[in-house]
Structures are given as structure tokens and as C-alpha cells.
């Protein structure tokens, strides 16, 4: 799939209910440019199309699946992650994966074949390979994921400094007395 900086086509994506449903998106770029915001907006669009959507940080999904290994509920937990029409994985590829985490991601992506994934990442997909301990698992998972997704690079300044509370010393004091 070709990498794009154009958001206009995202409004035409089909997440469920059509022959073209099951489209996936990878949003990547530096911190604070609005990747999570756009992913949530796409999730909202999917809900309006009638889709069942689940949003989670990738680290939480991996922790949930690790818990399933520990208490022998992994099959039930993976089925719950496969079920939604759209799964949004926020902050994908933030850190190196353990062999178990890589295997869990491989199973999740493989089982969701034909169902939509929306992924946000601070890293370009080409930079994800070294995060996997097994290059065969990396190649297989990332081939499925990258080649079946619309890729959108988001560049620009961080929006977060604009959200910073203003210093109280800089604000003119209002009188409380009437």
C-alpha cells in the first residue's frame, strides 16, 4: 500500500456492511500530531456505519493476552479481540516485544484477517521489524499488516503545548470581592 499524507480518502473507508469492508489504516508520525484523535474519529465513523469498535492501547492488549496465558483464558480473550468489526490499537510498536508478545500479536492479526484494524504509531512501519525477537514472525505479521493497510504519515508540530495550562502568574488576577 502506498504511504499518503492525504486525509481526504479516509472519509470514504468502509469498515463494515459492504463488499469493501474490512479496510485497515496505519497512522504514523511524531508525538502529539493527532494520530490518536484521527484513529478515534475513524472509530466514530465506523460506529456510524454500524460497526462494533474497540479501542485500546497496544500495551493493554498485550497485558490482557499475557494474563490469559497465566490464568488459562487466552482463547477466550483472543476471541474477544477478534470479535469487533474494527479494532483500534493505539501506540503500536512503542518498545521491543518479548517472544510471547510477538506471538500474541501474530495470532491477533492473523485471526483478524479481513476485519479492520486501525493502528497508531510513533514509528514508521519499516522501523517495526527490529522490535520483534523472531524475524520470521516479524516478516509474516508485518507483511499481513502493512500490505493490507492504508498508510498515512502525520507530520507537523505537536498539539500538546497548546493544551498546556497557562501559568497563573501570567494571568491577570480577578477580584473575588464584590
mmCIF file of C-alpha atoms in Angstrom:
data_model
loop_
_atom_site.group_PDB
_atom_site.id
_atom_site.type_symbol
_atom_site.label_atom_id
_atom_site.label_comp_id
_atom_site.label_asym_id
_atom_site.label_seq_id
_atom_site.Cartn_x
_atom_site.Cartn_y
_atom_site.Cartn_z
ATOM 1 C CA UNK A 1 0.000 0.000 0.000
ATOM 2 C CA UNK A 2 1.225 3.485 -0.744
ATOM 3 C CA UNK A 3 2.061 5.930 2.036
ATOM 4 C CA UNK A 4 -0.053 9.056 1.900
ATOM 5 C CA UNK A 5 -0.222 12.433 3.593
ATOM 6 C CA UNK A 6 -3.753 12.966 2.259
ATOM 7 C CA UNK A 7 -6.612 12.575 4.748
ATOM 8 C CA UNK A 8 -9.438 13.156 2.250
ATOM 9 C CA UNK A 9 -9.688 9.484 1.295
ATOM 10 C CA UNK A 10 -10.118 8.372 4.910
ATOM 11 C CA UNK A 11 -13.708 9.602 4.913
ATOM 12 C CA UNK A 12 -14.562 7.049 2.225
ATOM 13 C CA UNK A 13 -13.295 3.982 4.085
ATOM 14 C CA UNK A 14 -15.716 1.113 4.652
ATOM 15 C CA UNK A 15 -15.442 -0.711 7.933
ATOM 16 C CA UNK A 16 -18.486 -2.977 7.768
ATOM 17 C CA UNK A 17 -21.583 -3.891 5.829
ATOM 18 C CA UNK A 18 -20.172 -3.677 2.298
ATOM 19 C CA UNK A 19 -18.115 -5.791 -0.025
ATOM 20 C CA UNK A 20 -15.220 -3.368 0.543
ATOM 21 C CA UNK A 21 -15.457 -3.570 4.336
ATOM 22 C CA UNK A 22 -12.526 -4.653 6.426
ATOM 23 C CA UNK A 23 -10.213 -1.824 5.421
ATOM 24 C CA UNK A 24 -7.313 -1.084 7.750
ATOM 25 C CA UNK A 25 -5.325 2.076 8.433
ATOM 26 C CA UNK A 26 -1.878 2.751 9.874
ATOM 27 C CA UNK A 27 -1.403 6.311 11.152
ATOM 28 C CA UNK A 28 2.206 7.105 11.995
ATOM 29 C CA UNK A 29 4.246 10.157 12.829
ATOM 30 C CA UNK A 30 5.849 12.059 15.698
ATOM 31 C CA UNK A 31 4.382 12.509 19.154
ATOM 32 C CA UNK A 32 1.446 14.889 19.553
ATOM 33 C CA UNK A 33 0.360 15.321 15.917
ATOM 34 C CA UNK A 34 -3.126 13.877 16.462
ATOM 35 C CA UNK A 35 -2.805 10.214 15.487
ATOM 36 C CA UNK A 36 -4.978 9.004 18.365
ATOM 37 C CA UNK A 37 -7.538 11.726 17.660
ATOM 38 C CA UNK A 38 -7.797 10.680 13.993
ATOM 39 C CA UNK A 39 -7.987 6.993 14.971
ATOM 40 C CA UNK A 40 -10.854 7.749 17.364
ATOM 41 C CA UNK A 41 -12.610 9.795 14.668
ATOM 42 C CA UNK A 42 -12.303 6.833 12.273
ATOM 43 C CA UNK A 43 -13.700 4.614 15.019
ATOM 44 C CA UNK A 44 -16.632 7.005 15.400
ATOM 45 C CA UNK A 45 -17.166 6.891 11.632
ATOM 46 C CA UNK A 46 -17.168 3.085 11.792
ATOM 47 C CA UNK A 47 -19.772 3.114 14.570
ATOM 48 C CA UNK A 48 -21.945 5.365 12.410
ATOM 49 C CA UNK A 49 -21.617 2.745 9.646
ATOM 50 C CA UNK A 50 -22.939 0.143 12.099
ATOM 51 C CA UNK A 51 -19.621 -1.381 13.161
ATOM 52 C CA UNK A 52 -18.710 -2.705 16.577
ATOM 53 C CA UNK A 53 -15.480 -0.903 17.569
ATOM 54 C CA UNK A 54 -12.943 -1.480 20.326
ATOM 55 C CA UNK A 55 -10.172 0.999 21.203
ATOM 56 C CA UNK A 56 -7.184 0.103 23.378
ATOM 57 C CA UNK A 57 -3.530 0.874 23.897
ATOM 58 C CA UNK A 58 -1.458 -1.916 22.376
ATOM 59 C CA UNK A 59 0.336 -2.408 25.701
ATOM 60 C CA UNK A 60 -3.023 -3.060 27.416
ATOM 61 C CA UNK A 61 -3.995 -5.629 24.776
ATOM 62 C CA UNK A 62 -0.663 -7.412 25.222
ATOM 63 C CA UNK A 63 -1.067 -7.358 29.018
ATOM 64 C CA UNK A 64 -4.590 -8.734 28.670
ATOM 65 C CA UNK A 65 -3.354 -11.603 26.498
ATOM 66 C CA UNK A 66 -0.437 -12.275 28.870
ATOM 67 C CA UNK A 67 -2.964 -12.557 31.681
ATOM 68 C CA UNK A 68 -4.815 -15.091 29.573
ATOM 69 C CA UNK A 69 -1.684 -17.233 29.377
ATOM 70 C CA UNK A 70 -1.371 -17.029 33.159
ATOM 71 C CA UNK A 71 -4.966 -17.961 34.019
ATOM 72 C CA UNK A 72 -5.631 -20.198 31.001
ATOM 73 C CA UNK A 73 -8.242 -17.855 29.479
ATOM 74 C CA UNK A 74 -6.137 -16.885 26.457
ATOM 75 C CA UNK A 75 -8.549 -18.452 23.936
ATOM 76 C CA UNK A 76 -11.482 -16.541 25.397
ATOM 77 C CA UNK A 77 -9.527 -13.284 25.481
ATOM 78 C CA UNK A 78 -8.291 -13.584 21.883
ATOM 79 C CA UNK A 79 -11.855 -14.308 20.700
ATOM 80 C CA UNK A 80 -12.980 -11.095 22.397
ATOM 81 C CA UNK A 81 -10.319 -9.180 20.445
ATOM 82 C CA UNK A 82 -11.193 -10.859 17.162
ATOM 83 C CA UNK A 83 -14.921 -10.169 17.530
ATOM 84 C CA UNK A 84 -15.146 -6.366 16.893
ATOM 85 C CA UNK A 85 -15.557 -5.210 13.300
ATOM 86 C CA UNK A 86 -12.868 -2.599 13.994
ATOM 87 C CA UNK A 87 -10.039 -2.890 16.494
ATOM 88 C CA UNK A 88 -8.022 0.268 17.189
ATOM 89 C CA UNK A 89 -4.519 -0.395 18.524
ATOM 90 C CA UNK A 90 -3.075 2.845 19.865
ATOM 91 C CA UNK A 91 0.672 3.356 20.402
ATOM 92 C CA UNK A 92 1.715 0.280 18.417
ATOM 93 C CA UNK A 93 5.450 -0.577 18.326
ATOM 94 C CA UNK A 94 6.408 1.620 21.261
ATOM 95 C CA UNK A 95 9.033 -0.811 22.558
ATOM 96 C CA UNK A 96 10.762 -4.119 21.894
ATOM 97 C CA UNK A 97 8.440 -7.121 22.136
ATOM 98 C CA UNK A 98 9.014 -10.309 24.067
ATOM 99 C CA UNK A 99 8.668 -13.584 22.128
ATOM 100 C CA UNK A 100 5.281 -14.193 23.766
ATOM 101 C CA UNK A 101 4.027 -10.691 22.901
ATOM 102 C CA UNK A 102 5.176 -11.073 19.296
ATOM 103 C CA UNK A 103 3.407 -14.432 19.039
ATOM 104 C CA UNK A 104 0.237 -12.953 20.540
ATOM 105 C CA UNK A 105 0.277 -10.070 18.042
ATOM 106 C CA UNK A 106 0.837 -12.527 15.202
ATOM 107 C CA UNK A 107 -2.181 -14.595 16.306
ATOM 108 C CA UNK A 108 -4.335 -11.489 16.728
ATOM 109 C CA UNK A 109 -3.502 -10.028 13.311
ATOM 110 C CA UNK A 110 -3.788 -13.413 11.588
ATOM 111 C CA UNK A 111 -7.158 -14.189 13.155
ATOM 112 C CA UNK A 112 -8.485 -10.716 12.307
ATOM 113 C CA UNK A 113 -7.711 -11.184 8.596
ATOM 114 C CA UNK A 114 -10.494 -9.426 6.675
ATOM 115 C CA UNK A 115 -11.528 -7.320 9.688
ATOM 116 C CA UNK A 116 -10.475 -3.712 10.117
ATOM 117 C CA UNK A 117 -7.526 -2.625 12.201
ATOM 118 C CA UNK A 118 -6.624 0.981 12.881
ATOM 119 C CA UNK A 119 -3.123 1.392 14.240
ATOM 120 C CA UNK A 120 -1.315 4.449 15.551
ATOM 121 C CA UNK A 121 2.456 4.504 15.952
ATOM 122 C CA UNK A 122 5.284 6.930 16.542
ATOM 123 C CA UNK A 123 7.443 4.776 14.266
ATOM 124 C CA UNK A 124 7.184 4.179 10.540
ATOM 125 C CA UNK A 125 6.137 0.600 9.717
ATOM 126 C CA UNK A 126 9.574 -0.061 8.208
ATOM 127 C CA UNK A 127 11.038 0.586 11.695
ATOM 128 C CA UNK A 128 8.877 -2.095 13.361
ATOM 129 C CA UNK A 129 10.899 -5.118 12.220
ATOM 130 C CA UNK A 130 13.743 -4.830 14.788
ATOM 131 C CA UNK A 131 11.207 -4.752 17.644
ATOM 132 C CA UNK A 132 10.374 -8.421 17.049
ATOM 133 C CA UNK A 133 12.696 -11.071 18.505
ATOM 134 C CA UNK A 134 11.954 -13.577 15.727
ATOM 135 C CA UNK A 135 12.442 -12.221 12.184
ATOM 136 C CA UNK A 136 10.168 -14.894 10.690
ATOM 137 C CA UNK A 137 7.267 -13.874 12.955
ATOM 138 C CA UNK A 138 8.016 -10.213 12.220
ATOM 139 C CA UNK A 139 8.007 -10.729 8.465
ATOM 140 C CA UNK A 140 4.823 -12.783 8.491
ATOM 141 C CA UNK A 141 2.882 -10.461 10.797
ATOM 142 C CA UNK A 142 4.072 -7.206 9.270
ATOM 143 C CA UNK A 143 3.553 -8.453 5.717
ATOM 144 C CA UNK A 144 -0.100 -9.155 6.571
ATOM 145 C CA UNK A 145 -0.482 -5.862 8.367
ATOM 146 C CA UNK A 146 1.430 -3.392 6.217
ATOM 147 C CA UNK A 147 0.452 -4.658 2.784
ATOM 148 C CA UNK A 148 -3.242 -4.737 3.624
ATOM 149 C CA UNK A 149 -3.469 -1.244 5.143
ATOM 150 C CA UNK A 150 -3.796 2.354 4.062
ATOM 151 C CA UNK A 151 -0.719 4.108 5.457
ATOM 152 C CA UNK A 152 -0.931 7.763 6.446
ATOM 153 C CA UNK A 153 2.077 9.708 7.654
ATOM 154 C CA UNK A 154 1.162 12.541 10.003
ATOM 155 C CA UNK A 155 3.760 15.270 10.326
ATOM 156 C CA UNK A 156 3.729 18.643 11.947
ATOM 157 C CA UNK A 157 4.168 20.295 15.303
ATOM 158 C CA UNK A 158 2.772 18.742 18.455
ATOM 159 C CA UNK A 159 -0.653 19.960 19.543
ATOM 160 C CA UNK A 160 0.133 19.249 23.176
ATOM 161 C CA UNK A 161 1.928 22.524 24.007
ATOM 162 C CA UNK A 162 -1.299 24.306 23.027
ATOM 163 C CA UNK A 163 -3.125 22.337 25.721
ATOM 164 C CA UNK A 164 -0.669 23.277 28.446
ATOM 165 C CA UNK A 165 -2.331 25.252 31.245
ATOM 166 C CA UNK A 166 -1.310 28.860 31.262
ATOM 167 C CA UNK A 167 0.852 29.967 34.147
ATOM 168 C CA UNK A 168 -1.294 31.589 36.842
ATOM 169 C CA UNK A 169 1.360 34.280 37.341
ATOM 170 C CA UNK A 170 0.863 35.421 33.735
ATOM 171 C CA UNK A 171 -2.913 35.789 34.097
ATOM 172 C CA UNK A 172 -4.407 38.978 35.474
ATOM 173 C CA UNK A 173 -5.917 38.344 38.896
ATOM 174 C CA UNK A 174 -9.673 38.721 39.192
ATOM 175 C CA UNK A 175 -11.035 40.259 42.309
ATOM 176 C CA UNK A 176 -13.111 37.918 44.441
ATOM 177 C CA UNK A 177 -14.630 40.771 46.421
ATOM 178 C CA UNK A 178 -17.833 42.337 45.115
#
